[in-house]
Structure formats: C-alpha cells, structure tokens
Short mmCIF file of N, CA and C in Angstrom, two decimals:
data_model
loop_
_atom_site.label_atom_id
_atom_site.label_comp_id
_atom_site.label_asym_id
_atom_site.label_seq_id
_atom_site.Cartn_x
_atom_site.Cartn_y
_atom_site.Cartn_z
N UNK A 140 31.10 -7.64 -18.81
CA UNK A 140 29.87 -8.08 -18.19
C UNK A 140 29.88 -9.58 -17.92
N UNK A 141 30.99 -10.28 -18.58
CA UNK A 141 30.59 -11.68 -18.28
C UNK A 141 31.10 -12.46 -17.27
N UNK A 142 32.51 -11.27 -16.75
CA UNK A 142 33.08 -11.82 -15.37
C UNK A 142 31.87 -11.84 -14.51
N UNK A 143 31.22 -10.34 -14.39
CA UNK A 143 30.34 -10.58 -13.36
C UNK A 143 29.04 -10.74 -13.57
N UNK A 144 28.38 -11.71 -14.56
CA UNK A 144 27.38 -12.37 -14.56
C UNK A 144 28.06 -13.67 -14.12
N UNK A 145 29.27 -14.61 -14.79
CA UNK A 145 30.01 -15.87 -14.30
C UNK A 145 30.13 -15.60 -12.57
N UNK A 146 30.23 -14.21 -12.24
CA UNK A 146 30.49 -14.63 -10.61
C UNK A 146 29.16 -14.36 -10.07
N UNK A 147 28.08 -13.88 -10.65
CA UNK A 147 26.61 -13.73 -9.87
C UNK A 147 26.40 -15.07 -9.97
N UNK A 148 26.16 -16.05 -10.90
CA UNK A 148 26.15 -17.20 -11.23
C UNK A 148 26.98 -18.38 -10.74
N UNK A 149 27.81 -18.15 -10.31
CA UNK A 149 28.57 -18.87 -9.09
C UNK A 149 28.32 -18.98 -7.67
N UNK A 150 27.75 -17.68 -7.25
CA UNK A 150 27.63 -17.58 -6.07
C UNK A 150 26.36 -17.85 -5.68
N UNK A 151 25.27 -17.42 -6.78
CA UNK A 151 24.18 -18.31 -6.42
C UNK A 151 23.94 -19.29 -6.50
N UNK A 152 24.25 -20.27 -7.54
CA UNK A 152 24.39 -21.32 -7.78
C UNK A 152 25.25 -22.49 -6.37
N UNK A 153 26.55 -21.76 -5.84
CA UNK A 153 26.69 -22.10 -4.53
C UNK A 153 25.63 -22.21 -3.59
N UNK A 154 25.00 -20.68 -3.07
CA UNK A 154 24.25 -20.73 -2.16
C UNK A 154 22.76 -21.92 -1.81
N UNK A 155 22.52 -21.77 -3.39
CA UNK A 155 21.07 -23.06 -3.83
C UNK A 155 21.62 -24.91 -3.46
N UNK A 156 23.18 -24.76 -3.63
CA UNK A 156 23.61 -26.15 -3.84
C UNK A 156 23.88 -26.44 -2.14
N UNK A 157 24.55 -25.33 -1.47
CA UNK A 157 24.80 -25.33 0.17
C UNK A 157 23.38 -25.43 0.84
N UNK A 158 22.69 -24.63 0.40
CA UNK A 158 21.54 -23.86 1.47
C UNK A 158 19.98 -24.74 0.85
N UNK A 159 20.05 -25.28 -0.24
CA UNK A 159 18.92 -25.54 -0.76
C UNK A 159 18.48 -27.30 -0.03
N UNK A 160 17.23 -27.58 0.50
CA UNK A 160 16.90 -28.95 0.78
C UNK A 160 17.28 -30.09 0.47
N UNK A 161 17.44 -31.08 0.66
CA UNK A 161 17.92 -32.16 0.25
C UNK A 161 17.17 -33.38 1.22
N UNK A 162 17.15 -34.27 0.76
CA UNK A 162 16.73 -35.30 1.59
C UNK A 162 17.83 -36.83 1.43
N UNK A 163 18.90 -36.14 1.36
CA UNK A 163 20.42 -36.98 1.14
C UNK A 163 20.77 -37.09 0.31
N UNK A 164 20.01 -36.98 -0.96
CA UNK A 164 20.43 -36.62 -2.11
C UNK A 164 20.73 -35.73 -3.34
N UNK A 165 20.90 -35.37 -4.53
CA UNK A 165 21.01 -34.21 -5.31
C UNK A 165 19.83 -33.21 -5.04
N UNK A 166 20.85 -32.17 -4.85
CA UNK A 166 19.90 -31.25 -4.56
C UNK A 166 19.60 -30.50 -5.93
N UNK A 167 18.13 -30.19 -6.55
CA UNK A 167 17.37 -29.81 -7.30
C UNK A 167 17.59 -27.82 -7.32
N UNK A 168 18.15 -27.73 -8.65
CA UNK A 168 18.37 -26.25 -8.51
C UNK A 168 18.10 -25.71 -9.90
N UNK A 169 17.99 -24.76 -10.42
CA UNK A 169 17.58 -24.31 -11.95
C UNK A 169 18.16 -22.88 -11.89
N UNK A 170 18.50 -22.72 -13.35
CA UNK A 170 19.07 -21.77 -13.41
C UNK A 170 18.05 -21.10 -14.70
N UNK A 171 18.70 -19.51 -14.45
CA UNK A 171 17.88 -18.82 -15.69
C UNK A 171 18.43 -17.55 -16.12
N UNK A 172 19.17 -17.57 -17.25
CA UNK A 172 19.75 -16.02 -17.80
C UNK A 172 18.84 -15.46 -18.76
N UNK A 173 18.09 -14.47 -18.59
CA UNK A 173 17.78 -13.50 -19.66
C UNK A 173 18.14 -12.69 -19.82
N UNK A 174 18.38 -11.69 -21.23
CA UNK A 174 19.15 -10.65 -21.47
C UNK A 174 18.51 -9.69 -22.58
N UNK A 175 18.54 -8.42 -21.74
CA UNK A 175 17.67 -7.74 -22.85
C UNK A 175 18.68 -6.63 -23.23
N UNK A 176 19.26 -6.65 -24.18
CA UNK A 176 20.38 -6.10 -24.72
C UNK A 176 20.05 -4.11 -24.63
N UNK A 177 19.26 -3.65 -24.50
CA UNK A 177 18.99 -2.58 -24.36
C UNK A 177 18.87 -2.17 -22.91
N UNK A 178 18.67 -3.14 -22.17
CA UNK A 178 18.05 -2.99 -20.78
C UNK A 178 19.10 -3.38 -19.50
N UNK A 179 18.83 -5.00 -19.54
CA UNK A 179 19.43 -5.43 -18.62
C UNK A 179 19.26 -7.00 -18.47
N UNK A 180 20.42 -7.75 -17.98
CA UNK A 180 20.20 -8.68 -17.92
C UNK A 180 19.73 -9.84 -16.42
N UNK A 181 19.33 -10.75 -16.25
CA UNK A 181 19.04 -11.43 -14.85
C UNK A 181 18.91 -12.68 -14.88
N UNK A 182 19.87 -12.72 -13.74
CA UNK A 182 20.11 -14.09 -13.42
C UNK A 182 19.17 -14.58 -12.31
N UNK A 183 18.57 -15.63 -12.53
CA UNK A 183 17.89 -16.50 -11.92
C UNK A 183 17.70 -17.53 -11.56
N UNK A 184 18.19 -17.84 -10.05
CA UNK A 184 18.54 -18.83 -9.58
C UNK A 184 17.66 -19.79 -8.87
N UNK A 185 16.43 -20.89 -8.49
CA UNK A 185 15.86 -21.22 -7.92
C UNK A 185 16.69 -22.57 -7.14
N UNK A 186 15.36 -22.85 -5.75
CA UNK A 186 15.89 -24.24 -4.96
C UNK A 186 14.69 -24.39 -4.10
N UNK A 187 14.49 -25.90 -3.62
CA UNK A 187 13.39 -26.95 -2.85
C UNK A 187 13.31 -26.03 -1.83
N UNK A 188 14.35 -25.44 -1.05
CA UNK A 188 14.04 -24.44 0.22
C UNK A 188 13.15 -23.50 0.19
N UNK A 189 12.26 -23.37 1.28
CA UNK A 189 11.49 -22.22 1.50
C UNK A 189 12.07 -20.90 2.41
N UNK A 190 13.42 -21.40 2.79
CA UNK A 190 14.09 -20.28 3.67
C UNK A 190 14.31 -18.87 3.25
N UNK A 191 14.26 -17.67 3.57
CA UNK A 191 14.98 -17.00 2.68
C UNK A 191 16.16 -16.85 2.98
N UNK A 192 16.95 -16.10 1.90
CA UNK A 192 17.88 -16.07 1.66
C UNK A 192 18.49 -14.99 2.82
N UNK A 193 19.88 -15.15 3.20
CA UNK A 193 20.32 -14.35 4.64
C UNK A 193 21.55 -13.72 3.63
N UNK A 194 21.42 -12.54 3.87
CA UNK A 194 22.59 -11.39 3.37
C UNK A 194 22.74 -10.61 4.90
N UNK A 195 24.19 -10.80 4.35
CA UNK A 195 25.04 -10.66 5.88
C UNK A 195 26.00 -9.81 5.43
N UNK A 196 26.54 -8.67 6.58
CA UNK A 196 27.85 -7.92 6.02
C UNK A 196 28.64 -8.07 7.50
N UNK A 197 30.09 -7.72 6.74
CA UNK A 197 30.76 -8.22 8.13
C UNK A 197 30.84 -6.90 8.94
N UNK A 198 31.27 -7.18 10.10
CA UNK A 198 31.47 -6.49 11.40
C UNK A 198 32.25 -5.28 10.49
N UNK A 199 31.62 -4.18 10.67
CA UNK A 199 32.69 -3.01 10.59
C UNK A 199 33.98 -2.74 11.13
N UNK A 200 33.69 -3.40 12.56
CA UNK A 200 35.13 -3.35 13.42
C UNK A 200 36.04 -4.42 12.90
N UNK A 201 35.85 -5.55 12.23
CA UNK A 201 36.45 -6.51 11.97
C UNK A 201 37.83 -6.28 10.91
N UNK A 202 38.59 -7.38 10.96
CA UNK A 202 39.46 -7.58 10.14
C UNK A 202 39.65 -7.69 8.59
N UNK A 203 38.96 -6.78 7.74
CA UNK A 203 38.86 -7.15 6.36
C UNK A 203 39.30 -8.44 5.69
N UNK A 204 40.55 -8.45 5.92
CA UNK A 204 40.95 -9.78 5.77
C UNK A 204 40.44 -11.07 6.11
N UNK A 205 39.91 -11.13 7.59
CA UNK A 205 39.56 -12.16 8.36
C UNK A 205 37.99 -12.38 7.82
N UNK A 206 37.26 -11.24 7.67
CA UNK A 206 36.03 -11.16 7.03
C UNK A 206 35.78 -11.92 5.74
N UNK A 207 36.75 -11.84 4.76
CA UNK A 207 36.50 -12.85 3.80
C UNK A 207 36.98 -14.56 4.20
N UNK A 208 37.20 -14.68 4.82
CA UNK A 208 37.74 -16.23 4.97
C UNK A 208 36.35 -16.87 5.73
N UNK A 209 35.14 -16.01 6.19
CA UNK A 209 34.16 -16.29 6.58
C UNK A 209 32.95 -16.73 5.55
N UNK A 210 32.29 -17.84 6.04
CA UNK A 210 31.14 -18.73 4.83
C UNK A 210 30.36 -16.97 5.14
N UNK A 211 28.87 -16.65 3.92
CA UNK A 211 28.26 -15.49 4.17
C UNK A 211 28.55 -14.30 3.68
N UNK A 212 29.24 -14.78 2.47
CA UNK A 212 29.63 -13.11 2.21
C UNK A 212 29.37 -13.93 0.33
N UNK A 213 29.19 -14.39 0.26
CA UNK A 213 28.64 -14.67 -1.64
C UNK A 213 27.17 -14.17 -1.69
N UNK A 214 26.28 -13.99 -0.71
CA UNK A 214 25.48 -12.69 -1.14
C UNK A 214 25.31 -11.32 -1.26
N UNK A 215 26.65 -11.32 -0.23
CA UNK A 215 26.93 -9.84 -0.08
C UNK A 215 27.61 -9.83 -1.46
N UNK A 216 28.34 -10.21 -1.76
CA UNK A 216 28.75 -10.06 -3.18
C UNK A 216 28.05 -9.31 -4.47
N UNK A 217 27.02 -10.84 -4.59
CA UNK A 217 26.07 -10.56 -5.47
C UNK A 217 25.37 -9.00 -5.58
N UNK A 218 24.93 -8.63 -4.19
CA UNK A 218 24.09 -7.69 -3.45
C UNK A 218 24.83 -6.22 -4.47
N UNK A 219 26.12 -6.58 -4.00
CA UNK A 219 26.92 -5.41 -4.36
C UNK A 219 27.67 -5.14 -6.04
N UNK A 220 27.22 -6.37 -6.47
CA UNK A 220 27.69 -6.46 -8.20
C UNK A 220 26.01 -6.33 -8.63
N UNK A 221 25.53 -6.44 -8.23
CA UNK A 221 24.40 -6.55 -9.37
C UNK A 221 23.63 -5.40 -8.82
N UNK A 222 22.80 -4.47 -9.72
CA UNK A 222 22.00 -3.24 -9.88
C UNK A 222 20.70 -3.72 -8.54
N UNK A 223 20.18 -4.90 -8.91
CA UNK A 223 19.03 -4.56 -8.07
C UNK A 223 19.31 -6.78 -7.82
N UNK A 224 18.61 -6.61 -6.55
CA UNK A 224 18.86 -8.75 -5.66
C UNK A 224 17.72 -8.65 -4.95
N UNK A 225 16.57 -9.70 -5.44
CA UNK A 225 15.33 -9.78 -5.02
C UNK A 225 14.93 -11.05 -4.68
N UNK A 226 14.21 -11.59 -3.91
CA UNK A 226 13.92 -13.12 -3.92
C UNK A 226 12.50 -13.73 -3.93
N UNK A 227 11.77 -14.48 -4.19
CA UNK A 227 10.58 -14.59 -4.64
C UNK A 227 10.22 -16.01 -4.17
N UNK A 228 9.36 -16.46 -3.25
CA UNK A 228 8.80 -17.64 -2.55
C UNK A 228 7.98 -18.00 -3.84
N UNK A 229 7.79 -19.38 -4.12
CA UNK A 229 7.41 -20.34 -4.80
C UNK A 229 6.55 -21.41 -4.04
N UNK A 230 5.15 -20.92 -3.98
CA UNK A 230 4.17 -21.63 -2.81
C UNK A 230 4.73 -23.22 -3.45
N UNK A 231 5.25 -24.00 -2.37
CA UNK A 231 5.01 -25.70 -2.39
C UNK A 231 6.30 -26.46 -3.41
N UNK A 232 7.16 -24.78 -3.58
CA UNK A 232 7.84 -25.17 -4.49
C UNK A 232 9.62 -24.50 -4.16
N UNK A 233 9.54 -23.66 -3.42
CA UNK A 233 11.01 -23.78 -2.97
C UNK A 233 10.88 -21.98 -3.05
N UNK A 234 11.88 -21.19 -3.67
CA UNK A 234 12.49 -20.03 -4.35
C UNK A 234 13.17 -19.86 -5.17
N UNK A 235 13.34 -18.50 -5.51
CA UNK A 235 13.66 -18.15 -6.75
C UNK A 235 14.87 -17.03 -6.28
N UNK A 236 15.98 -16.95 -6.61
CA UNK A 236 16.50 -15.54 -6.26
C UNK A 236 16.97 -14.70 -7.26
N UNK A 237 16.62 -13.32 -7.52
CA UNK A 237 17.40 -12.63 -8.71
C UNK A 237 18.11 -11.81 -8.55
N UNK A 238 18.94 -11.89 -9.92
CA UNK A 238 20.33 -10.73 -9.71
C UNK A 238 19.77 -9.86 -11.07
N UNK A 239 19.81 -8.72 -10.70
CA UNK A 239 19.96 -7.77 -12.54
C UNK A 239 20.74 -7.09 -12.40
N UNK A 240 21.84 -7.03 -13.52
CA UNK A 240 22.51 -6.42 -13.79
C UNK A 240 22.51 -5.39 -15.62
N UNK A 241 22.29 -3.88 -15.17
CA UNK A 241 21.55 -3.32 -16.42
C UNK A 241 22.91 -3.18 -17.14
N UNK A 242 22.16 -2.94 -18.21
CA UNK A 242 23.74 -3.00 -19.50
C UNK A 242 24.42 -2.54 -19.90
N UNK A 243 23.19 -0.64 -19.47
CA UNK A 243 24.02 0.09 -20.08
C UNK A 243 25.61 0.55 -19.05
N UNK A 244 26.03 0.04 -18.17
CA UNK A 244 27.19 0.57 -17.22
C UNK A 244 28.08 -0.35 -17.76
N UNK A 245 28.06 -1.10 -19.05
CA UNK A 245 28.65 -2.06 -19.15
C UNK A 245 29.55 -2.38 -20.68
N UNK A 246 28.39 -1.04 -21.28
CA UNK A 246 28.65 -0.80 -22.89
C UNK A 246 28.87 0.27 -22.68
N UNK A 247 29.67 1.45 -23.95
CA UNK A 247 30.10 2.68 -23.78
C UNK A 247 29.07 2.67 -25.41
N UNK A 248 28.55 4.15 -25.54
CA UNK A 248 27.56 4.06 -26.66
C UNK A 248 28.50 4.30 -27.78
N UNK A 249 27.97 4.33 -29.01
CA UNK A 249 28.88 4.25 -30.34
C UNK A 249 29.24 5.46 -30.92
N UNK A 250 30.38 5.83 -31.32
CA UNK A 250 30.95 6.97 -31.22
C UNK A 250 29.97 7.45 -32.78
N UNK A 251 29.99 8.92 -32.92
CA UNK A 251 29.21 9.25 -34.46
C UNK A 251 28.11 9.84 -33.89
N UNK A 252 27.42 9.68 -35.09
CA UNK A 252 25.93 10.28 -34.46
C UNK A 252 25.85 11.79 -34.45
N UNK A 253 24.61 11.56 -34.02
CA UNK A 253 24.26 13.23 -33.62
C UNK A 253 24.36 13.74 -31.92
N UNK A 254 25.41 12.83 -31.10
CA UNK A 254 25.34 13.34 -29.98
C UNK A 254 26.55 13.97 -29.40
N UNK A 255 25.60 15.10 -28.81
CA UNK A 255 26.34 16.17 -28.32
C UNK A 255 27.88 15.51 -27.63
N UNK A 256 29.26 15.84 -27.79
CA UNK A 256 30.33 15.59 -27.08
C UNK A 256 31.42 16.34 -26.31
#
C-alpha cells in the first residue's frame, strides 16, 4: 500500500506545484493522509487555484508508448490507483483533491478463526 499511496502523493503533489497559482513565487500547497485501518485511507491534496482539476486519457488510437511521454496522464494515474478521486472547491480559498484508497485489497485477513475456507 505504500508504493501506491507514495505515487498518489507524488502525482498530486506535482499537479498542485505545476497547476496551482502563484504570483512568482512559492506556490502554497498542503497535504493530508488519513488512515482508517479498517476502512481506508486518503490522500489529500489542496492549492490557491480555483481551476478544476482536468483528467485526461490518451487517444485510444494512439501510441501507448508515445502516450506516456505526454504532460496529463498523473491524474489518470491517480484516477486508476485509487478506489474512488474527488475534488472539492474551497470558496476564496483554492481546492482540495482526494484520492481513497480502501485497505481491505491491500491486507489478506488472518489465517485461524472461525472462517469458512
């Protein structure tokens, strides 16, 4: 689970640092992991922009290959590693974008017990 929370967390963290406002200087971004060990965990990425966020997939006809060497595909990423990718406007204050990724596809349950095998 932690490759792909480190790469949900990369790629948003990209997108907020590329895509997020600036007025020439550091651009203002926050991050947020919670984890509910039974449930699921989410990453939460905010930035000064009010844009939303553009998830793009490449041309079907296209070159697979050629398709990744294209900027636009670190949300498609996310989109496709994480369970559920939502984004949330922040009146006067920018956005928020989330990734969840639930836990249980991630743990195998504990052998014993009383369950049926």
């Amino acid at each position: 689970m932690a490759d792909d929370v480190a790469l949900c967390v990369g790629e948003l963290m990209g997108n907020a640092l590329t895509h997020g406002q600036s007025a020439g200087g550091p651009v203002p971004v926050s991050l947020g992991l919670r984890y509910f060990p039974t449930c699921c965990l989410f990453v939460e990425v905010g930035d000064t922009s009010t844009a939303a966020p553009l998830l793009t997939f490449p041309d079907p006809d296209s070159d697979p290959a050629e398709a990744l060497l294209i900027d636009g595909r670190g949300l498609m990423i996310v989109h496709r590693m994480a369970d559920y990718l939502w984004w949330r406007q922040l009146p006067g204050m920018g956005k928020t974008v989330y990734a969840r990724l639930d836990t249980p596809r991630y743990f195998e349950p504990l052998a014993g017990g009383d369950e049926d095998v």
